[in-house]
mmCIF file of C-alpha atoms in Angstrom:
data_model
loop_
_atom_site.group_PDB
_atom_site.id
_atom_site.type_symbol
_atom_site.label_atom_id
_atom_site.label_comp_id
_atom_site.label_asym_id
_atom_site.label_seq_id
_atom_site.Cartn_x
_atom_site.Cartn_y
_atom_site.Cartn_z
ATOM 1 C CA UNK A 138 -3.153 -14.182 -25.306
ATOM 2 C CA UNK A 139 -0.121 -15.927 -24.295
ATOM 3 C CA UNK A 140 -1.709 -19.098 -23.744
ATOM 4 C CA UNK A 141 -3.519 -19.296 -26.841
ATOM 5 C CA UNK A 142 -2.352 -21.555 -29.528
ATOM 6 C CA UNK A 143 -1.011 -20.575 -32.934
ATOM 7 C CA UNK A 144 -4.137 -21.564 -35.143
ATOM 8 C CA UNK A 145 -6.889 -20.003 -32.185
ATOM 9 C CA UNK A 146 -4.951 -16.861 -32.595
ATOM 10 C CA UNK A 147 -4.805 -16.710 -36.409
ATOM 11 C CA UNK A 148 -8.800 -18.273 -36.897
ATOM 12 C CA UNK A 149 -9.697 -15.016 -34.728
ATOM 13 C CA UNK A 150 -7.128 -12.429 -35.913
ATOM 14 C CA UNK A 151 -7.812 -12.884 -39.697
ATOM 15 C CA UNK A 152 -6.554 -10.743 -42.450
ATOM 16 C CA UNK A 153 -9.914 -9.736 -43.405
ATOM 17 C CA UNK A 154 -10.604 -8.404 -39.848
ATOM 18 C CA UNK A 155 -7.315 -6.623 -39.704
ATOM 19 C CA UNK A 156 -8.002 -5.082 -43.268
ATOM 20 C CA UNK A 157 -11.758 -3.917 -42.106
ATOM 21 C CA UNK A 158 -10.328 -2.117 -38.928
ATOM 22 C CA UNK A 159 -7.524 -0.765 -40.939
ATOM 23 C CA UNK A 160 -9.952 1.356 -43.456
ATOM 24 C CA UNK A 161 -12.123 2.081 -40.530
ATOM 25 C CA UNK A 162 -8.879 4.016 -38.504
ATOM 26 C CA UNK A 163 -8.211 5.518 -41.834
ATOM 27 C CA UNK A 164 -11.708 7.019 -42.661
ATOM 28 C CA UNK A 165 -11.801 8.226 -38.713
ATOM 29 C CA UNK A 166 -14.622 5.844 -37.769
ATOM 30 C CA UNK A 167 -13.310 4.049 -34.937
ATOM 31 C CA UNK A 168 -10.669 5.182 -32.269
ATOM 32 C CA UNK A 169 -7.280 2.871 -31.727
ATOM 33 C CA UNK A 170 -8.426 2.718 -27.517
ATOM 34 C CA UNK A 171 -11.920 1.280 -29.642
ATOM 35 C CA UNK A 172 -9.939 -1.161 -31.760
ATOM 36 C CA UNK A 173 -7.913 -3.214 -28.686
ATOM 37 C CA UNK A 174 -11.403 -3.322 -27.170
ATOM 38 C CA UNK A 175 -13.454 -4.762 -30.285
ATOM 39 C CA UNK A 176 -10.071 -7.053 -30.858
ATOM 40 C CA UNK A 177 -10.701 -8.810 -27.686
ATOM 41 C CA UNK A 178 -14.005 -8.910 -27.778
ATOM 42 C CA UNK A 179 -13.320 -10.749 -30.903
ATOM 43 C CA UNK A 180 -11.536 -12.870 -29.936
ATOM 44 C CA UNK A 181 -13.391 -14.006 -26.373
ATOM 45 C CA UNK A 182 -16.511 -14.219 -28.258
ATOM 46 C CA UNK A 183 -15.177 -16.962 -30.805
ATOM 47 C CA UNK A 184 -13.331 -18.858 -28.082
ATOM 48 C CA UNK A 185 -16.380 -19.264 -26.269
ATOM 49 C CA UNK A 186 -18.883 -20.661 -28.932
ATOM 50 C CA UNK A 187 -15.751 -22.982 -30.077
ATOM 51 C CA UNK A 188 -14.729 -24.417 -26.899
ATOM 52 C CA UNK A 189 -18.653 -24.650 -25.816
ATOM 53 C CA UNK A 190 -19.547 -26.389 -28.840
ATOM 54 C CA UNK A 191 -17.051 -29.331 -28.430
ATOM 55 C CA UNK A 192 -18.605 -32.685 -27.462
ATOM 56 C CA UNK A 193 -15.417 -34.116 -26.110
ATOM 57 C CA UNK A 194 -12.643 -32.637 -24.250
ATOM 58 C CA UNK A 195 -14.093 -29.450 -23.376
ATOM 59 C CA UNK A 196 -11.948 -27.476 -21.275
ATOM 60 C CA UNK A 197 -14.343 -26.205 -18.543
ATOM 61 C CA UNK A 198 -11.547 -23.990 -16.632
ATOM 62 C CA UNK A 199 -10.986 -22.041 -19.882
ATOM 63 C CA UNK A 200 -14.472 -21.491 -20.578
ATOM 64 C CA UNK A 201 -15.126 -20.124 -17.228
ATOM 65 C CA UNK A 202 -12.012 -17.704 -17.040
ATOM 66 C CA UNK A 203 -12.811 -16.449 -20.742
ATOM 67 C CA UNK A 204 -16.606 -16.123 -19.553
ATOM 68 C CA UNK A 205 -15.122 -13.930 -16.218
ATOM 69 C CA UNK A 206 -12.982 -11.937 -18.456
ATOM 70 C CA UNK A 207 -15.197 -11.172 -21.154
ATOM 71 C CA UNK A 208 -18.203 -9.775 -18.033
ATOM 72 C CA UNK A 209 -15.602 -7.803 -16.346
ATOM 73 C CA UNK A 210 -14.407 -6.240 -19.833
ATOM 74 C CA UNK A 211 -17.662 -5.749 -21.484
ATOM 75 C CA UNK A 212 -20.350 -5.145 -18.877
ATOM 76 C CA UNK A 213 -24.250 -6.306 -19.584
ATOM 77 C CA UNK A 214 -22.989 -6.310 -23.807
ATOM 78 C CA UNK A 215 -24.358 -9.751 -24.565
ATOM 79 C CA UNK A 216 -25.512 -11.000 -27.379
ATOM 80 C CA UNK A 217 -28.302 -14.070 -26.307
ATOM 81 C CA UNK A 218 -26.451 -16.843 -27.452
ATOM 82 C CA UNK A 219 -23.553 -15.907 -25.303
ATOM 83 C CA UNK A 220 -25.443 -15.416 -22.226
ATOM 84 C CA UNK A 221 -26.758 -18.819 -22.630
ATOM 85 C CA UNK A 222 -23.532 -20.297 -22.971
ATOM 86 C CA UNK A 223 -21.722 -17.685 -19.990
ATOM 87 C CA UNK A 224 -24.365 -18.516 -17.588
ATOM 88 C CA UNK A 225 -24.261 -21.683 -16.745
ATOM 89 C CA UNK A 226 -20.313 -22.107 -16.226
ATOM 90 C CA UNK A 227 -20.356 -19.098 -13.868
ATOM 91 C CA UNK A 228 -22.996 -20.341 -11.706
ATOM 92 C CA UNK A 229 -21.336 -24.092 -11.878
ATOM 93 C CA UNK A 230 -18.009 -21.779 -10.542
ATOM 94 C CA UNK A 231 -19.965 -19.680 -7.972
ATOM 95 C CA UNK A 232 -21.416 -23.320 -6.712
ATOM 96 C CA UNK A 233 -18.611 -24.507 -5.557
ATOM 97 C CA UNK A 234 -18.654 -25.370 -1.737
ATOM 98 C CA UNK A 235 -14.183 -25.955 -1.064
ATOM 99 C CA UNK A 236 -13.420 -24.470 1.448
ATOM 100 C CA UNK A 237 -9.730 -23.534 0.918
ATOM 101 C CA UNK A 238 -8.265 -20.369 -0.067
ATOM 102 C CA UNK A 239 -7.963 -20.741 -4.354
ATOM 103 C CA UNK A 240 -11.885 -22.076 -4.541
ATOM 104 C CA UNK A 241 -13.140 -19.321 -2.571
ATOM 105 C CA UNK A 242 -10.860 -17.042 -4.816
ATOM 106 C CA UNK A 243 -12.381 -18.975 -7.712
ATOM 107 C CA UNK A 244 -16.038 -18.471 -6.540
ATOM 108 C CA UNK A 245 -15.554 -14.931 -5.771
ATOM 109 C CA UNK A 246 -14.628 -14.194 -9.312
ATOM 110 C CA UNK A 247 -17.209 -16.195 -10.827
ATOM 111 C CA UNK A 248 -19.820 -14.028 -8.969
ATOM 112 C CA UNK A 249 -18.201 -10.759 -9.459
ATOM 113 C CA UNK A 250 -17.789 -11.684 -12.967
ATOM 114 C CA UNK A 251 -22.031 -12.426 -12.612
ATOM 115 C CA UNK A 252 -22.879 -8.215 -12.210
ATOM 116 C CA UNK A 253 -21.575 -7.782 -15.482
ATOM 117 C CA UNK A 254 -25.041 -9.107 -16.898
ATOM 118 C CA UNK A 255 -25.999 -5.688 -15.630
ATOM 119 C CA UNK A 256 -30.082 -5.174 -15.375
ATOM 120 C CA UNK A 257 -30.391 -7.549 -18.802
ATOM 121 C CA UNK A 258 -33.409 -9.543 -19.025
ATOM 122 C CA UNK A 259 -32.643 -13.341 -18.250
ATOM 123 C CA UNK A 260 -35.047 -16.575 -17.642
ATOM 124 C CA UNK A 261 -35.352 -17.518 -14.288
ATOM 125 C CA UNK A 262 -34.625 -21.419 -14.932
ATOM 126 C CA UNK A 263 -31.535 -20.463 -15.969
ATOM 127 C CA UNK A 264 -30.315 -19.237 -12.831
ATOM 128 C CA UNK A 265 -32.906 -18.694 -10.194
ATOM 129 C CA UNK A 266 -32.449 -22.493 -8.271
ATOM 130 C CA UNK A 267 -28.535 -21.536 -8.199
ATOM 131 C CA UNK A 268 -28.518 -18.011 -6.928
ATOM 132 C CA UNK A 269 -30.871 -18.941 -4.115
ATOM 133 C CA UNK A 270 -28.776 -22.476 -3.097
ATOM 134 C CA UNK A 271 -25.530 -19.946 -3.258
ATOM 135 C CA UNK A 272 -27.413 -17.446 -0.759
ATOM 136 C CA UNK A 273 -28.992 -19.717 1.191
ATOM 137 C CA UNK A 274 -26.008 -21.503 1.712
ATOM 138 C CA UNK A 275 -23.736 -18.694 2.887
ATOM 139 C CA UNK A 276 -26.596 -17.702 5.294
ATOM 140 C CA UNK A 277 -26.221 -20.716 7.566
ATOM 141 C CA UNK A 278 -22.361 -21.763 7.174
ATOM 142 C CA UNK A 279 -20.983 -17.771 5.652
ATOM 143 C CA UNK A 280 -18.992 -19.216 3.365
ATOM 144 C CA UNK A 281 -18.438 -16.521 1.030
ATOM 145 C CA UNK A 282 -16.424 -13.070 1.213
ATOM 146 C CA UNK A 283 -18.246 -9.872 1.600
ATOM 147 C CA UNK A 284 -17.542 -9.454 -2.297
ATOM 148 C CA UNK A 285 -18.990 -12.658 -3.039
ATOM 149 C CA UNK A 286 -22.003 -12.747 -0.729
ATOM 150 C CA UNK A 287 -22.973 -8.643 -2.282
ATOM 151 C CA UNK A 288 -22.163 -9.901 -5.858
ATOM 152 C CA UNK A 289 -24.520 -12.508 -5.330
ATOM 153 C CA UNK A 290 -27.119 -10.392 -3.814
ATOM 154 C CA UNK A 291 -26.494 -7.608 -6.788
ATOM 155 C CA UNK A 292 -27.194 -10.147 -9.320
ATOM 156 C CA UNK A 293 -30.148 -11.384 -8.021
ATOM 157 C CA UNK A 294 -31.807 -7.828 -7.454
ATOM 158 C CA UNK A 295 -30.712 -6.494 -10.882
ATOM 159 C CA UNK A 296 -33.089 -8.812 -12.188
ATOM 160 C CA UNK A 297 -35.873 -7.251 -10.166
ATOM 161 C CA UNK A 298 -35.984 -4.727 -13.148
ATOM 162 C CA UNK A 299 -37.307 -6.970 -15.846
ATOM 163 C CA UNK A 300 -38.714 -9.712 -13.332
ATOM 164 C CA UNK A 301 -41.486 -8.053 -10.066
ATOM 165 C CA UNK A 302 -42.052 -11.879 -9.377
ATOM 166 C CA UNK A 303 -38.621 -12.618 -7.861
ATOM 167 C CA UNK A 304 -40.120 -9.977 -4.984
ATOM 168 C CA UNK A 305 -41.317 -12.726 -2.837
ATOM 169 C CA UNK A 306 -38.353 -14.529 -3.145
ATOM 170 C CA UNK A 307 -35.847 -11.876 -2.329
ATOM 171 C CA UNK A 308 -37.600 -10.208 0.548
ATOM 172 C CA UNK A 309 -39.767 -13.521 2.382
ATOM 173 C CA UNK A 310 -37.546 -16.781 1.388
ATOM 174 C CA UNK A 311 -34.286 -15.353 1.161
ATOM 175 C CA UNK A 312 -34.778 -12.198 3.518
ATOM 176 C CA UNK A 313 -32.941 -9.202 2.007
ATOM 177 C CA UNK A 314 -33.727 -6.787 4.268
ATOM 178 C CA UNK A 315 -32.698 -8.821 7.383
ATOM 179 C CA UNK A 316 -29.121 -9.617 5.595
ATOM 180 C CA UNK A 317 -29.038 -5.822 5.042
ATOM 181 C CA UNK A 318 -29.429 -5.707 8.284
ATOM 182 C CA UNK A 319 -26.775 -7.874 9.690
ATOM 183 C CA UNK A 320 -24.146 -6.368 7.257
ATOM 184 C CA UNK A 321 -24.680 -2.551 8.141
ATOM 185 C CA UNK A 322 -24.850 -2.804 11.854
ATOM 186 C CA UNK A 323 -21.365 -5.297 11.710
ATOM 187 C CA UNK A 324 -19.758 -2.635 9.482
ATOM 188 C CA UNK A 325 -20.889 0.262 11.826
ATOM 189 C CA UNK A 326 -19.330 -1.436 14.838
ATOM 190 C CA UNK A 327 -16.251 -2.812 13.176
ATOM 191 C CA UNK A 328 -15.005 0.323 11.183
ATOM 192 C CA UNK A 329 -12.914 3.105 12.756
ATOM 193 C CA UNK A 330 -15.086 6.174 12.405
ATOM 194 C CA UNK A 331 -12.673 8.177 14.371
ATOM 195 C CA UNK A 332 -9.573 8.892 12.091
ATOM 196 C CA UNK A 333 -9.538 11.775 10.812
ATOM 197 C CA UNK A 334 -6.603 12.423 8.930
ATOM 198 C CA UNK A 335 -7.164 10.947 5.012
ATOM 199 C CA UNK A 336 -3.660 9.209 5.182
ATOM 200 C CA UNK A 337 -4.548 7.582 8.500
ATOM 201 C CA UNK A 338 -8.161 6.501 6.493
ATOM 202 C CA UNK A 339 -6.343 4.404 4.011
ATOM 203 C CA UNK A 340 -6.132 0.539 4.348
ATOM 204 C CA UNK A 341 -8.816 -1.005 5.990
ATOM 205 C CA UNK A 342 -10.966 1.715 6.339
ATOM 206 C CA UNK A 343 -10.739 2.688 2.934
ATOM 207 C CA UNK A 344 -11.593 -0.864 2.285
ATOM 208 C CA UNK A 345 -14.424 -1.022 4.057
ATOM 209 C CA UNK A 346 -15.774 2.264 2.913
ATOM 210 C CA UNK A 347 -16.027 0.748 -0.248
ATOM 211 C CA UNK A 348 -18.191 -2.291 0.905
ATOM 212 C CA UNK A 349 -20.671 -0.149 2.309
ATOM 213 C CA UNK A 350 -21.362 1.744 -0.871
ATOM 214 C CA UNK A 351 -21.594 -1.626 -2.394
ATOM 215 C CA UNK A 352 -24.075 -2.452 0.267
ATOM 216 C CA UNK A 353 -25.944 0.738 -0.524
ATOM 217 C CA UNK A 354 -25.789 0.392 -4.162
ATOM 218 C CA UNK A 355 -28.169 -3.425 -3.888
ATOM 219 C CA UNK A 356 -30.155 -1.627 -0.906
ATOM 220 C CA UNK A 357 -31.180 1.534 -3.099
ATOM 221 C CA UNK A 358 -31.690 -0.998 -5.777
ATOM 222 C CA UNK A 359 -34.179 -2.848 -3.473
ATOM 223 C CA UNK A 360 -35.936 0.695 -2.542
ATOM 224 C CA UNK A 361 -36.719 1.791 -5.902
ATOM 225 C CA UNK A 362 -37.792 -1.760 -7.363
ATOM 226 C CA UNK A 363 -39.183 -3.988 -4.736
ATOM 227 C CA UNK A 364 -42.864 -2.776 -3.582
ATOM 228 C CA UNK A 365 -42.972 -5.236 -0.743
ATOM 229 C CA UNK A 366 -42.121 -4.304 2.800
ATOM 230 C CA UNK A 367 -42.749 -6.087 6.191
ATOM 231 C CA UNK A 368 -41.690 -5.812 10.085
ATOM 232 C CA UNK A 369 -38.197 -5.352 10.059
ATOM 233 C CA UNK A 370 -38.119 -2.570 7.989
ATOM 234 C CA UNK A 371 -38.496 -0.152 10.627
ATOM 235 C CA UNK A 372 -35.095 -1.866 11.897
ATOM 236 C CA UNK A 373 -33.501 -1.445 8.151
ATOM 237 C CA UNK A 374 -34.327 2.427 8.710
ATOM 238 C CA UNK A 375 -32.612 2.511 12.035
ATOM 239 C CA UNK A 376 -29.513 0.713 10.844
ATOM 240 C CA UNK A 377 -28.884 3.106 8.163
ATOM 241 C CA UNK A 378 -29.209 6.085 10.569
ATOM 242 C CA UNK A 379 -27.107 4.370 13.057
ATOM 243 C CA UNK A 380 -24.727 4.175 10.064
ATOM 244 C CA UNK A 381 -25.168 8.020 8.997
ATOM 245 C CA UNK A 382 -24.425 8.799 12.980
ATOM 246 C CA UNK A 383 -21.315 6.828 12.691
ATOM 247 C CA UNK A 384 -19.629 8.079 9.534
ATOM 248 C CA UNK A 385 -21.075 12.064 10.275
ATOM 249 C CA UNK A 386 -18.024 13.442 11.279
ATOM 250 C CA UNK A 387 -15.376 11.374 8.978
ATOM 251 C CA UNK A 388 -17.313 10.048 6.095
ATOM 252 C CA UNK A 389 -19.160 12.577 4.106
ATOM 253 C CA UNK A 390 -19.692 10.111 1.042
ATOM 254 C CA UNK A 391 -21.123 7.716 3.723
ATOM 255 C CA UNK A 392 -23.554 9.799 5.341
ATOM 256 C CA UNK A 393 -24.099 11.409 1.457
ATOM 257 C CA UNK A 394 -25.563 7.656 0.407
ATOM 258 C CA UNK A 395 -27.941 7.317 3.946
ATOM 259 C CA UNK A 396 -29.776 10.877 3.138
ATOM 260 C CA UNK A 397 -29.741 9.883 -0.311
ATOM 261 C CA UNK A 398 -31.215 6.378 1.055
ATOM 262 C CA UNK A 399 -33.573 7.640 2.966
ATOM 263 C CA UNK A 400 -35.342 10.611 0.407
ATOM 264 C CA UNK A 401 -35.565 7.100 -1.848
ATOM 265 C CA UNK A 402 -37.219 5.468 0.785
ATOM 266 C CA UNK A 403 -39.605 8.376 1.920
ATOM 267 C CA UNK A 404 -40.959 8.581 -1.874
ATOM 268 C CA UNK A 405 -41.310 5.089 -2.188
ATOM 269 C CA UNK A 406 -44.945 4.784 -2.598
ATOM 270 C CA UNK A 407 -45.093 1.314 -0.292
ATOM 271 C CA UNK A 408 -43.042 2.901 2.838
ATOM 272 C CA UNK A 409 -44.899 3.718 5.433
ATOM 273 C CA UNK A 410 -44.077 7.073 7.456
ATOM 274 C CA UNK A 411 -44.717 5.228 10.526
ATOM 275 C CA UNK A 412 -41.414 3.179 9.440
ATOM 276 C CA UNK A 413 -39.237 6.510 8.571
ATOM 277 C CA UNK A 414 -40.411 8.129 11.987
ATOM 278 C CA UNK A 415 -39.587 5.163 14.330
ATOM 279 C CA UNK A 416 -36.328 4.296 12.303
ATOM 280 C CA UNK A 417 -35.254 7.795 13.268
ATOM 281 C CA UNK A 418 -34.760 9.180 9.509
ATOM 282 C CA UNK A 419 -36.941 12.121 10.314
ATOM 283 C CA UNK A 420 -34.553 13.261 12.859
ATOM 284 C CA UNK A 421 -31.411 12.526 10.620
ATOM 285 C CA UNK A 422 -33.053 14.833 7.656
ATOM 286 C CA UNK A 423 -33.408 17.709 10.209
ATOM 287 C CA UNK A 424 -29.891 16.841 11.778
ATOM 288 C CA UNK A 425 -28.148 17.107 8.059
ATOM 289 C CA UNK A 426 -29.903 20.207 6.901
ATOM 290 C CA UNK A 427 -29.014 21.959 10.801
ATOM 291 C CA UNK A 428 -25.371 21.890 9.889
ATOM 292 C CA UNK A 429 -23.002 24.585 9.221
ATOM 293 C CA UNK A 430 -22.158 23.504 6.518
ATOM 294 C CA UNK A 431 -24.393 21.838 3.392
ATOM 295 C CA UNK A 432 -23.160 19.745 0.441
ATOM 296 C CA UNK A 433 -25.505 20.639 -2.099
ATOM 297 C CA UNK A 434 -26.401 17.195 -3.473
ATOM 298 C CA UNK A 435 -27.402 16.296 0.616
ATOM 299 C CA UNK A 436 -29.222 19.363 0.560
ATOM 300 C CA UNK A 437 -31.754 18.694 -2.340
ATOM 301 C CA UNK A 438 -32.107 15.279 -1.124
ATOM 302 C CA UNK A 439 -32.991 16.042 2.307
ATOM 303 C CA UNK A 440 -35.539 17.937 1.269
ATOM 304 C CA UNK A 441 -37.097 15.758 -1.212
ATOM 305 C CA UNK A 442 -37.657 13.291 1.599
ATOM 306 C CA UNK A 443 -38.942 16.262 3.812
ATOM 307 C CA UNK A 444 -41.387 17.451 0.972
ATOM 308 C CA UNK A 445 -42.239 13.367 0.516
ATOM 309 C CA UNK A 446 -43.041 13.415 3.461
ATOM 310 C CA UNK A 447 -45.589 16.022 3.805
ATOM 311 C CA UNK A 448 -46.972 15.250 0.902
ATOM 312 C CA UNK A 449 -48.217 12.046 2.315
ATOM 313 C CA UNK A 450 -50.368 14.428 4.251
ATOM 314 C CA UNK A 451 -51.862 16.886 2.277
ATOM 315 C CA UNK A 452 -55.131 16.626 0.269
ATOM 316 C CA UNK A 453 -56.638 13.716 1.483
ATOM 317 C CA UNK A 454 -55.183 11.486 3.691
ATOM 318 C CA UNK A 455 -53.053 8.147 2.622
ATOM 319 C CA UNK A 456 -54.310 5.895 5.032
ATOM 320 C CA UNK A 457 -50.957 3.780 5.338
ATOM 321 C CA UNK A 458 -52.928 1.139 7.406
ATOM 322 C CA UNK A 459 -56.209 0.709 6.795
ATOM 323 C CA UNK A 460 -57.710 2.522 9.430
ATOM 324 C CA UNK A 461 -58.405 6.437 9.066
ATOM 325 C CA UNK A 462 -57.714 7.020 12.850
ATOM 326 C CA UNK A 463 -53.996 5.334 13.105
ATOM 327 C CA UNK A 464 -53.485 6.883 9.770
ATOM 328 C CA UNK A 465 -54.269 10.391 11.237
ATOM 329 C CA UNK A 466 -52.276 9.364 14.665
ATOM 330 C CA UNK A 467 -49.153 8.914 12.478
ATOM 331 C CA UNK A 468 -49.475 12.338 10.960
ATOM 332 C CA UNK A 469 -50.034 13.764 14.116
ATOM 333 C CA UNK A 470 -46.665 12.687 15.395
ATOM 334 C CA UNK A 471 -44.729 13.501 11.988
ATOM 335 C CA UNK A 472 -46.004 17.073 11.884
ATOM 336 C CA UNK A 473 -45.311 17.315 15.802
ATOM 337 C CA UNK A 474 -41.490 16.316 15.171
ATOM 338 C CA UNK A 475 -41.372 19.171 12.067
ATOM 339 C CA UNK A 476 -42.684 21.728 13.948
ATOM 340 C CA UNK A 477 -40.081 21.095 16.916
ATOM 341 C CA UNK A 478 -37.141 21.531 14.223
ATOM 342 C CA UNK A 479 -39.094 24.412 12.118
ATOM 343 C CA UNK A 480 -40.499 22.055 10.096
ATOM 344 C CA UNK A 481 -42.704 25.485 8.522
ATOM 345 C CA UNK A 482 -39.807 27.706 8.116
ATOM 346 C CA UNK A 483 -38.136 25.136 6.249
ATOM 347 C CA UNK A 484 -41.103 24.397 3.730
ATOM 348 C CA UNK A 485 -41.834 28.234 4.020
ATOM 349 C CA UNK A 486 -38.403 28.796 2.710
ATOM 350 C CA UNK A 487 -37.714 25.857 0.464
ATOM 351 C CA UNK A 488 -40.551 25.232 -1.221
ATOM 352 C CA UNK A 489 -40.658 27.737 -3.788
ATOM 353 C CA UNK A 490 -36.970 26.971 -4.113
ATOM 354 C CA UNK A 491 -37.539 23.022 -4.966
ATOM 355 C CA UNK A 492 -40.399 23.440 -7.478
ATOM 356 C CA UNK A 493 -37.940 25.763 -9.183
ATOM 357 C CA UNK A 494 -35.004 23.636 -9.119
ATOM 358 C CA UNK A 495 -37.108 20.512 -9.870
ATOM 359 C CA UNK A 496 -38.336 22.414 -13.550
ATOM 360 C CA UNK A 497 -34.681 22.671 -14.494
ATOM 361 C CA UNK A 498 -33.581 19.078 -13.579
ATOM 362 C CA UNK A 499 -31.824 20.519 -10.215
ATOM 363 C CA UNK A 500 -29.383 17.139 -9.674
ATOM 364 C CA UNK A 501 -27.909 18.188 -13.131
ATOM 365 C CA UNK A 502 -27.005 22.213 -12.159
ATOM 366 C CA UNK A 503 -23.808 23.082 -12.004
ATOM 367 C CA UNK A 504 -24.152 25.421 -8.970
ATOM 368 C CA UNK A 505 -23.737 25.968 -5.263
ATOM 369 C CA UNK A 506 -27.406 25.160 -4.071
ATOM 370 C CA UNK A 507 -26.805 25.434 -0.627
ATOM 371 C CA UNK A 508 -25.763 29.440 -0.837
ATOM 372 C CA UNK A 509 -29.828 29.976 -1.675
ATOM 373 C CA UNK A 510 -31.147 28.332 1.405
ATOM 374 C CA UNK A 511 -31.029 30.423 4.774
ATOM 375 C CA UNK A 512 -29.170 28.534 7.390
ATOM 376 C CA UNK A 513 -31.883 27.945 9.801
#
């Protein structure tokens, strides 16, 4: 506000506008926390067409901070003619290949500023060949921060939701689930898992805490919208069980977003059980629901992914990989591993229990869950 100039500020803040807003407090229809917002919206949206539509002296640093501001302020919001215009300067931003501290400060914000297109539908020509050269990039010289390189990544996979063709990209050319990979097994080794005390947890841990939820946000993402899956996801399972091991006795929000993770991954229709049994998530389920003590929401999702599971089984059997005698190996082995940790006196006891819950929207209930389970 400071920096714009006397006639910006009074061609966006007009009279008329004021006198609009004005009856609308009056006659209750808007809120004054409502009216600062729509002001600035205002006003970002009218800079933005003016400056864009200049043919000479067009101030490319403005547009990109107001494009960065308005994202951050108004989420996915966007009327098509803005995105048009917003796109292109934040990629140009996010392109940029300086290494010194302001650019990479200036490229972090330009992608962070990119997830505030949200899950809205956008061509691929106008960003697809930039996203990938910014990935691609960072994978052979890591360039970006771990904000950057995961705001990247989130942008990319948010667009899996309007766009299944940008599957082969994402998982074969620009290998998602190996990066994955690399980023949750560094994290496991570099964080602190041993402090226990919540003032000691602050600073750096608390800091990384936070990346790994990012992480898991873009991963669960990947789970519930990308249908292809090859080799190393039996890896990906084991690196988010290593991960659960870690955080089990200091991070309950961390080891919350693995079972959560996992009960995705075990009702995704392309995983293959195989994968969750080698990866070790079978054993983490039965690990979470042993415990003393049971936070409800880990609770109902362990036991999605144990009732998932065995559902693969029942009826007739979902040959996983093409041949009937494998297929019936694999279920062997999974019904071998619930049996050894009462795999039937948990869906004995919990079955009933989940169709109930499930007819009255159970991740909605306001209640202790875990008090109607016996603690096996």
């Amino acid at each position: 506000m400071e920096e714009m100039r006397r006639e910006n500020f009074q061609s966006v803040f007009t009279k008329e506008l004021f006198d609009k807003i004005d009856e609308m407090i009056e006659e209750k229809k808007i809120r004054m926390e409502n009216v600062r917002m729509l002001m600035k919206r205002v006003a970002f949206e009218k800079m933005m067409i003016e400056e864009d539509q200049k043919k000479e002296e067009k101030d490319e640093k403005l547009l990109t901070d107001v494009c960065e501001c308005y994202a951050l302020m108004f989420d996915c919001m966007i009327p098509g003619n803005l995105l048009v215009i917003r796109l292109p300067y934040l990629l140009k931003a996010a392109s940029n290949k300086e290494e010194n501290e302001e650019a990479k400060e200036e490229v972090e914000m330009a992608l962070l500023a990119l997830t505030g297109f949200g899950y809205c539908e956008i061509s691929e020509e106008l960003y697809l060949n930039e996203i990938k050269e910014i990935i691609l990039y960072h994978q052979e010289h890591r360039n970006l921060t771990r904000l950057a390189y995961q705001s990247a990544w989130q942008f990319l996979i948010n667009r899996l939701d309007n766009d299944k063709s940008l599957e082969d990209t994402i998982m074969n050319e620009l290998h998602f689930v190996r990066e994955a990979i690399k980023e949750l097994e560094e994290l496991t080794r570099n964080v602190n898992w041993k402090k226990e005390k919540e003032e000691e947890r602050r600073g750096k841990e608390a800091k990384e805490e936070i990346v790994i939820l990012r992480w898991f946000d873009i991963i669960m993402d990947n789970i519930s919208q990308c249908k292809l899956r090859n080799e190393e996801f039996i890896r990906f399972i084991g690196s988010i069980v290593g991960l659960y091991r870690a955080a089990k006795d200091s991070l309950g929000r961390i080891c919350g977003v693995c079972i959560f993770s996992i009960a995705l991954a075990a009702k995704s229709e392309p995983e293959k059980v195989d994968d969750l049994l080698k990866g070790g998530a079978i054993d983490v389920v039965f690990e979470e629901l042993y415990q003393q003590t049971l936070e409800d929401e880990n609770v109902c999702n362990c036991l999605d992914a144990v009732l998932a599971i065995s559902g693969r089984f029942e009826g007739k059997m979902d040959d996983e990989n093409g041949e009937d005698e494998n297929g019936e190996e694999i279920r062997k082995k999974v019904f071998e591993k619930m049996e050894e940790e009462g795999y039937e006196d948990i869906i004995t006891s919990f079955h009933e229990t989940i169709g109930f819950l499930n007819k009255r929207l159970y991740y909605q209930l306001s209640l202790n869950i875990s008090d109607y389970f016996v603690n096996i």
